[in-house]
Coordinates of C-alpha atoms in Angstrom, one line a residue:
Chain U
X1 CA 107.0 112.7 129.6
X2 CA 108.7 112.8 133.0
X3 CA 107.4 110.5 135.7
X4 CA 108.3 110.2 139.3
X5 CA 109.8 106.9 140.2
X6 CA 107.4 106.3 143.0
X7 CA 103.7 105.8 142.4
X8 CA 101.1 108.3 143.5
X9 CA 100.2 106.1 146.5
X10 CA 103.6 106.8 148.0
X11 CA 103.5 110.5 147.5
X12 CA 104.6 111.3 151.1
X13 CA 107.5 109.0 150.9
X14 CA 108.4 110.4 147.5
X15 CA 108.5 113.9 148.9
X16 CA 110.9 112.8 151.6
X17 CA 113.2 111.2 149.1
X18 CA 113.0 113.8 146.4
X19 CA 116.7 114.6 146.6
X20 CA 117.6 111.0 145.7
X21 CA 114.9 110.3 143.1
X22 CA 116.7 108.7 140.2
X23 CA 116.3 109.8 136.7
X24 CA 114.2 107.8 134.2
X25 CA 117.3 106.2 132.7
X26 CA 118.4 104.9 136.1
X27 CA 115.1 103.3 136.9
X28 CA 115.2 99.7 136.0
X29 CA 112.9 98.6 133.2
X30 CA 111.3 96.1 135.5
X31 CA 109.7 99.0 137.4
X32 CA 108.1 100.4 134.2
X33 CA 107.0 96.9 133.3
X34 CA 105.3 96.4 136.6
X35 CA 103.5 99.8 136.2
X36 CA 102.5 99.0 132.6
X37 CA 101.2 95.6 133.8
X38 CA 98.8 97.5 136.1
X39 CA 97.4 99.3 133.1
X40 CA 99.7 102.4 133.3
X41 CA 99.9 103.4 129.6
X42 CA 102.4 106.2 130.4
X43 CA 104.8 103.6 131.7
X44 CA 104.4 101.6 128.6
X45 CA 104.9 104.7 126.5
X46 CA 108.2 105.2 128.3
X47 CA 109.3 101.7 127.5
X48 CA 108.3 102.1 123.9
X49 CA 110.1 105.4 123.6
X50 CA 113.2 103.9 125.0
X51 CA 113.5 100.9 122.6
X52 CA 111.6 101.9 119.5
X53 CA 114.6 103.3 117.6
X54 CA 116.6 100.2 118.1
X55 CA 113.7 97.8 117.3
X56 CA 112.8 99.9 114.3
X57 CA 116.3 99.7 113.0
X58 CA 116.2 95.9 113.5
X59 CA 112.9 95.6 111.6
X60 CA 114.0 98.0 108.9
X61 CA 117.3 96.2 108.2
X62 CA 115.5 92.8 108.3
X63 CA 112.8 94.0 105.8
X64 CA 114.6 96.8 103.9
X65 CA 111.2 98.5 103.7
X66 CA 110.3 101.5 105.9
X67 CA 106.5 101.1 105.7
X68 CA 106.8 97.4 106.6
X69 CA 109.2 98.3 109.5
X70 CA 106.8 100.9 110.9
X71 CA 103.8 98.5 110.7
X72 CA 105.8 95.7 112.3
X73 CA 107.0 98.0 115.0
X74 CA 103.4 98.6 116.0
X75 CA 102.7 94.9 116.0
X76 CA 105.8 94.3 118.1
X77 CA 104.7 96.8 120.8
X78 CA 101.2 95.4 120.8
X79 CA 102.6 91.9 121.2
X80 CA 104.9 93.1 124.0
X81 CA 101.9 94.8 125.8
X82 CA 99.9 91.6 125.4
X83 CA 102.7 89.5 126.8
X84 CA 103.7 91.8 129.6
X85 CA 102.0 89.6 132.2
X86 CA 104.1 86.6 131.0
X87 CA 107.4 88.5 131.4
X88 CA 109.2 86.8 134.3
X89 CA 112.2 88.9 134.4
X90 CA 114.6 86.0 133.9
X91 CA 116.3 87.9 131.0
X92 CA 116.5 91.6 130.7
X93 CA 113.5 93.4 129.2
X94 CA 115.8 94.6 126.5
X95 CA 116.6 91.0 125.4
X96 CA 113.0 90.0 125.7
X97 CA 111.7 92.8 123.5
X98 CA 114.4 92.2 121.0
X99 CA 113.5 88.6 120.8
X100 CA 109.9 89.5 120.1
X101 CA 111.2 91.9 117.4
X102 CA 113.4 89.4 115.7
X103 CA 110.8 86.6 115.7
X104 CA 108.2 89.0 114.3
X105 CA 110.6 90.1 111.6
X106 CA 111.6 86.6 110.7
X107 CA 108.0 85.4 110.5
X108 CA 107.1 88.4 108.3
X109 CA 110.1 88.0 106.0
X110 CA 109.2 84.3 105.5
X111 CA 105.7 85.2 104.5
X112 CA 106.7 88.0 102.2
X113 CA 109.5 86.1 100.5
X114 CA 107.7 85.9 97.2
X115 CA 106.7 89.5 97.0
X116 CA 109.8 91.2 98.3
X117 CA 110.4 94.8 97.4
X118 CA 113.0 97.3 98.3
X119 CA 111.9 100.8 99.1
X120 CA 114.3 102.8 97.0
X121 CA 112.3 106.0 97.3
X122 CA 113.0 106.3 101.0
X123 CA 116.7 107.1 101.2
X124 CA 117.5 108.2 104.7
X125 CA 119.1 111.6 105.1
X126 CA 121.3 110.1 107.8
X127 CA 123.4 108.5 105.1
X128 CA 124.5 111.8 103.6
X129 CA 125.6 113.0 107.0
X130 CA 128.0 110.1 107.6
X131 CA 131.5 111.3 106.7
X132 CA 132.8 107.7 106.3
X133 CA 130.1 106.9 103.8
X134 CA 130.4 110.1 101.9
X135 CA 134.1 109.6 101.6
X136 CA 133.7 106.1 100.4
X137 CA 131.1 107.0 97.9
X138 CA 133.4 109.7 96.4
X139 CA 136.4 107.4 96.1
X140 CA 137.6 106.5 92.7
X141 CA 136.2 103.1 92.2
X142 CA 135.6 100.9 89.1
X143 CA 132.1 102.3 89.2
X144 CA 132.7 106.0 89.7
X145 CA 129.0 106.8 89.6
X146 CA 128.3 104.8 92.6
X147 CA 126.2 107.1 94.7
X148 CA 124.8 106.9 98.1
X149 CA 121.5 105.6 96.8
X150 CA 123.2 102.9 94.8
X151 CA 125.3 102.0 97.8
X152 CA 122.3 101.7 100.0
X153 CA 120.6 99.6 97.4
X154 CA 123.5 97.3 97.0
X155 CA 123.8 96.8 100.8
X156 CA 120.1 96.2 101.1
X157 CA 119.9 93.9 98.2
X158 CA 122.9 91.9 99.4
X159 CA 121.3 91.7 102.9
X160 CA 118.1 90.4 101.5
X161 CA 119.8 87.5 99.8
X162 CA 120.6 86.0 103.2
X163 CA 118.4 83.6 105.0
X164 CA 116.4 85.0 107.9
X165 CA 118.8 83.4 110.4
X166 CA 121.9 84.8 108.8
X167 CA 120.4 88.1 108.2
X168 CA 119.3 88.6 111.7
X169 CA 122.9 88.0 113.1
X170 CA 124.4 90.4 110.6
X171 CA 121.8 93.0 111.4
X172 CA 122.3 92.7 115.2
X173 CA 126.1 92.3 115.1
X174 CA 127.5 94.3 112.2
X175 CA 124.8 96.9 111.9
X176 CA 123.6 97.3 115.5
X177 CA 126.8 96.4 117.2
X178 CA 125.3 93.8 119.7
X179 CA 127.9 91.5 121.2
X180 CA 127.9 87.8 120.3
X181 CA 126.6 86.6 123.7
X182 CA 123.6 89.0 123.7
X183 CA 122.7 87.9 120.2
X184 CA 122.9 84.3 121.4
X185 CA 120.6 85.1 124.3
X186 CA 118.1 86.8 122.0
X187 CA 118.1 84.0 119.5
X188 CA 118.4 81.2 122.1
X189 CA 121.6 79.9 120.6
X190 CA 125.2 79.7 121.8
X191 CA 127.8 82.4 121.2
X192 CA 129.7 80.0 118.9
X193 CA 126.6 79.5 116.8
X194 CA 126.3 83.2 116.4
X195 CA 130.0 83.5 115.3
X196 CA 129.6 80.7 112.9
X197 CA 126.4 82.2 111.3
X198 CA 128.1 85.5 111.0
X199 CA 131.1 84.0 109.3
X200 CA 129.0 82.2 106.7
X201 CA 126.7 85.1 106.2
X202 CA 129.6 87.4 105.5
X203 CA 131.1 84.9 103.1
X204 CA 127.8 85.0 101.2
X205 CA 127.8 88.8 101.2
X206 CA 131.3 88.9 99.8
X207 CA 130.2 87.8 96.4
X208 CA 127.4 90.5 96.4
X209 CA 129.7 93.3 97.4
X210 CA 132.8 92.6 95.4
X211 CA 132.8 95.8 93.5
X212 CA 132.5 98.0 96.6
X213 CA 135.8 99.3 98.0
X214 CA 137.1 98.5 101.4
X215 CA 137.0 101.5 103.7
Chain G
X1 CA 144.0 78.1 118.7
X2 CA 144.8 77.4 115.0
X3 CA 144.2 79.9 112.2
X4 CA 140.8 78.6 111.3
X5 CA 139.6 78.9 114.8
X6 CA 141.0 82.5 115.0
X7 CA 139.2 83.2 111.7
X8 CA 135.9 81.9 112.9
X9 CA 136.0 83.5 116.3
X10 CA 137.5 86.9 115.4
X11 CA 136.0 87.4 112.0
X12 CA 134.8 90.9 111.5
X13 CA 137.2 92.4 113.9
X14 CA 139.7 94.9 112.3
X15 CA 143.1 93.2 112.0
X16 CA 144.8 96.0 113.9
X17 CA 142.6 95.2 117.0
X18 CA 143.6 91.6 117.1
X19 CA 146.1 90.4 119.8
X20 CA 149.6 90.3 118.5
X21 CA 149.7 86.5 118.7
X22 CA 146.7 86.2 116.4
X23 CA 148.1 88.7 114.0
X24 CA 151.3 86.7 113.6
X25 CA 149.5 83.5 113.1
X26 CA 147.3 84.9 110.4
X27 CA 150.2 86.6 108.7
X28 CA 151.8 83.2 108.5
X29 CA 148.8 81.9 106.5
X30 CA 148.1 84.4 103.6
X31 CA 144.9 82.6 102.5
X32 CA 143.4 82.8 105.9
X33 CA 144.6 86.4 106.3
X34 CA 142.9 87.3 103.1
X35 CA 139.7 85.6 104.3
X36 CA 140.0 87.5 107.6
X37 CA 140.4 90.8 105.8
X38 CA 137.4 90.1 103.6
X39 CA 135.3 89.4 106.6
X40 CA 136.4 92.7 108.1
X41 CA 135.6 94.5 104.9
X42 CA 132.1 93.1 104.7
X43 CA 131.5 93.9 108.4
X44 CA 132.6 97.5 107.8
X45 CA 130.4 97.9 104.7
X46 CA 127.4 96.5 106.6
X47 CA 128.2 98.8 109.5
X48 CA 127.5 101.7 107.2
X49 CA 123.8 100.8 107.3
X50 CA 123.7 101.8 111.0
X51 CA 123.7 105.4 109.8
X52 CA 120.3 105.0 108.2
X53 CA 117.8 106.8 110.4
X54 CA 114.1 106.6 110.8
X55 CA 111.8 109.4 109.8
X56 CA 111.8 111.8 112.8
X57 CA 108.0 111.8 112.8
X58 CA 107.9 108.1 113.0
X59 CA 108.4 107.8 116.7
X60 CA 105.5 110.0 117.7
X61 CA 103.3 108.4 115.1
X62 CA 104.0 104.8 116.3
X63 CA 103.5 105.7 119.9
X64 CA 100.2 107.4 119.1
X65 CA 99.0 104.5 116.9
X66 CA 100.0 101.8 119.4
X67 CA 98.2 103.8 122.2
X68 CA 95.0 103.9 120.1
X69 CA 95.2 100.2 119.3
X70 CA 95.7 99.4 123.0
X71 CA 92.8 101.6 124.0
X72 CA 90.6 99.9 121.4
X73 CA 91.4 96.6 123.1
X74 CA 93.2 95.1 120.2
X75 CA 95.6 93.3 122.5
X76 CA 92.7 91.6 124.2
X77 CA 91.5 90.0 121.0
X78 CA 92.4 86.4 120.5
X79 CA 94.4 85.6 117.5
X80 CA 92.7 83.3 115.1
X81 CA 94.3 79.9 115.3
X82 CA 93.9 79.6 111.6
X83 CA 96.0 82.7 110.9
X84 CA 98.7 81.4 113.3
X85 CA 99.1 78.3 111.2
X86 CA 101.9 78.0 108.6
X87 CA 100.9 78.4 104.9
X88 CA 101.0 74.7 104.1
X89 CA 98.8 73.8 107.0
X90 CA 96.3 76.4 106.0
X91 CA 96.3 75.1 102.4
X92 CA 95.7 71.5 103.7
X93 CA 92.9 72.8 106.0
X94 CA 91.1 74.5 103.1
X95 CA 91.4 71.4 100.9
X96 CA 90.0 69.2 103.7
X97 CA 87.1 71.5 104.2
X98 CA 86.3 71.6 100.5
X99 CA 86.5 67.8 100.3
X100 CA 84.2 67.5 103.3
X101 CA 81.7 69.8 101.8
X102 CA 81.7 68.0 98.5
X103 CA 81.2 64.7 100.2
X104 CA 78.2 66.1 102.2
X105 CA 76.7 67.5 99.0
X106 CA 77.1 64.3 97.2
X107 CA 75.5 62.3 100.1
X108 CA 72.6 64.7 100.1
X109 CA 72.1 64.3 96.4
X110 CA 72.1 60.5 96.8
X111 CA 69.6 60.6 99.6
X112 CA 67.1 63.0 98.1
X113 CA 63.6 61.7 97.3
X114 CA 62.6 60.6 93.7
X115 CA 60.4 63.0 91.7
X116 CA 56.8 63.3 92.8
X117 CA 54.5 60.5 91.6
X118 CA 51.2 61.1 89.7
X119 CA 49.2 60.5 92.9
X120 CA 50.6 63.6 94.4
X121 CA 49.5 65.8 91.6
X122 CA 47.6 68.8 92.6
X123 CA 43.9 69.4 91.7
X124 CA 45.0 72.2 89.4
X125 CA 47.2 69.8 87.4
X126 CA 44.3 67.4 87.0
X127 CA 42.0 70.1 85.8
X128 CA 44.5 71.2 83.3
X129 CA 44.9 67.7 82.0
X130 CA 41.1 67.3 81.7
X131 CA 40.8 70.5 79.7
X132 CA 43.5 69.3 77.5
X133 CA 41.2 66.8 75.8
X134 CA 39.7 69.4 73.6
X135 CA 42.9 70.6 72.3
X136 CA 43.6 69.7 68.7
X137 CA 47.0 68.1 68.4
X138 CA 49.5 70.0 66.4
X139 CA 50.2 68.7 62.9
X140 CA 53.3 66.7 62.6
X141 CA 55.8 69.2 61.3
X142 CA 58.4 66.5 60.7
X143 CA 56.7 65.2 57.5
X144 CA 58.5 66.1 54.3
X145 CA 56.8 68.8 52.3
X146 CA 56.8 69.2 48.6
X147 CA 58.1 72.5 47.4
X148 CA 55.8 74.4 45.1
X149 CA 57.2 76.3 42.1
X150 CA 56.3 79.9 41.6
X151 CA 54.2 78.7 38.6
X152 CA 51.6 77.4 41.0
X153 CA 50.6 81.0 41.8
X154 CA 48.2 83.0 39.8
X155 CA 49.8 86.2 38.8
X156 CA 48.7 89.2 40.8
X157 CA 47.8 92.2 38.8
X158 CA 48.4 95.6 40.4
X159 CA 47.3 98.6 38.5
X160 CA 48.9 101.9 39.0
X161 CA 49.3 105.2 37.4
X162 CA 52.1 105.3 34.8
X163 CA 53.4 108.4 36.4
X164 CA 53.7 106.8 39.8
X165 CA 55.7 104.2 41.5
X166 CA 53.6 101.0 42.0
X167 CA 52.5 100.7 45.6
X168 CA 52.2 97.1 46.7
X169 CA 50.9 98.1 50.1
X170 CA 47.4 99.0 48.8
X171 CA 44.4 97.1 50.2
X172 CA 43.6 95.9 46.6
X173 CA 47.0 94.2 46.3
X174 CA 46.8 92.6 49.8
X175 CA 43.3 91.2 49.1
X176 CA 44.3 89.8 45.7
X177 CA 47.4 88.3 47.3
X178 CA 45.4 86.7 50.1
X179 CA 42.8 85.3 47.7
X180 CA 45.6 83.8 45.5
X181 CA 47.1 82.1 48.6
X182 CA 43.7 80.7 49.6
X183 CA 43.1 79.5 46.0
X184 CA 46.3 77.5 46.2
X185 CA 45.1 76.0 49.4
X186 CA 48.1 77.0 51.4
X187 CA 48.0 76.7 55.1
X188 CA 50.2 75.3 57.9
X189 CA 49.7 71.7 56.7
X190 CA 50.7 72.5 53.2
X191 CA 53.8 74.5 53.6
X192 CA 56.1 75.4 50.8
X193 CA 59.8 75.4 50.8
X194 CA 62.2 77.2 48.6
X195 CA 59.5 79.4 47.3
X196 CA 60.1 83.0 48.2
X197 CA 58.7 84.8 45.2
X198 CA 55.1 85.4 44.2
X199 CA 54.6 86.4 40.6
X200 CA 53.3 89.9 40.6
X201 CA 52.6 91.8 37.4
X202 CA 52.6 95.5 37.6
X203 CA 50.7 97.1 34.8
X204 CA 50.0 100.7 34.3

């Protein structure tokens, strides 16, 4: 879906400035947000396409269940669409949508706590393509039979033992690579709090991952 | 910055990427250095999860479904306040509603009118009562009865062919049995207990 930056109302002006029409990536999110607010579903489609893989990864790592993550992703987008008129633009759209995603995941995990299940049947093929992971899985370890599935299970299980607050910082920092200050902005806490949560979360994970080798 | 502060602020960063000054400080404290390396190891392991990828068809599927839900106006629906409440609050709400209902039911039961008096009886009821005068009251079945022995019965003679099996279902047998019972004066007022045999003599 490729859209012109300018709206149809300004066709003439757009024709004049065709040579300098920015690509979709260069157009600020706020533009698409404004279009979507006016009922332009294509603009909202664009925003969803742009962020869905990152939000999905966040939801998946928070729940360790693909079906849940996919359902939650739909809920997140629906919440975003519903809340678009309230988006003031004080923070970036990216931070805002992430915040909705994290809160949705945390609420869901809290509710599901008692009937938690790990989706073992859904090993991602991406794991086998990662040379670092393949190398690590083939290393001589105390448990030689440690395979990719087992590794994934161990990581997921360890992650699920963390509280929602600790899990969310590990997911966003160690897995998704977000910097401390951005995580702080998303969660509404200071950068120091994020670092502290990360430290204690990893301490807790150490005991779960003792038999795994260091890379 | 002391080693603990370095540990807290830089945890997860590979040791080699630390500023020289931090490296030296950590190396001077083996315990903190080990903690630091453990943090980096866990961060690296968790980083492996970033290679997990979504089902390629998922993206299109989600976009399509969200589009349908928006077109159906799902985003316009108001969320139920009840659903938005935390679990404990919902439990309390349910208990309160149940208590309220039970109190209302109890109050209604207490306020309900007494059973209808005789004056409100319908004409049909009166007519039934009037006709009931002719009805003979049932005998008192609670009075003790004297059991009769089988000797009280006259033997019933049933004749049959010596070659055949006696048939007690013949009209002759039935009439004899009936007359014997009548002779004994047996009816509902004179019941017998523990008598379950009637002497019957079969003779060829």
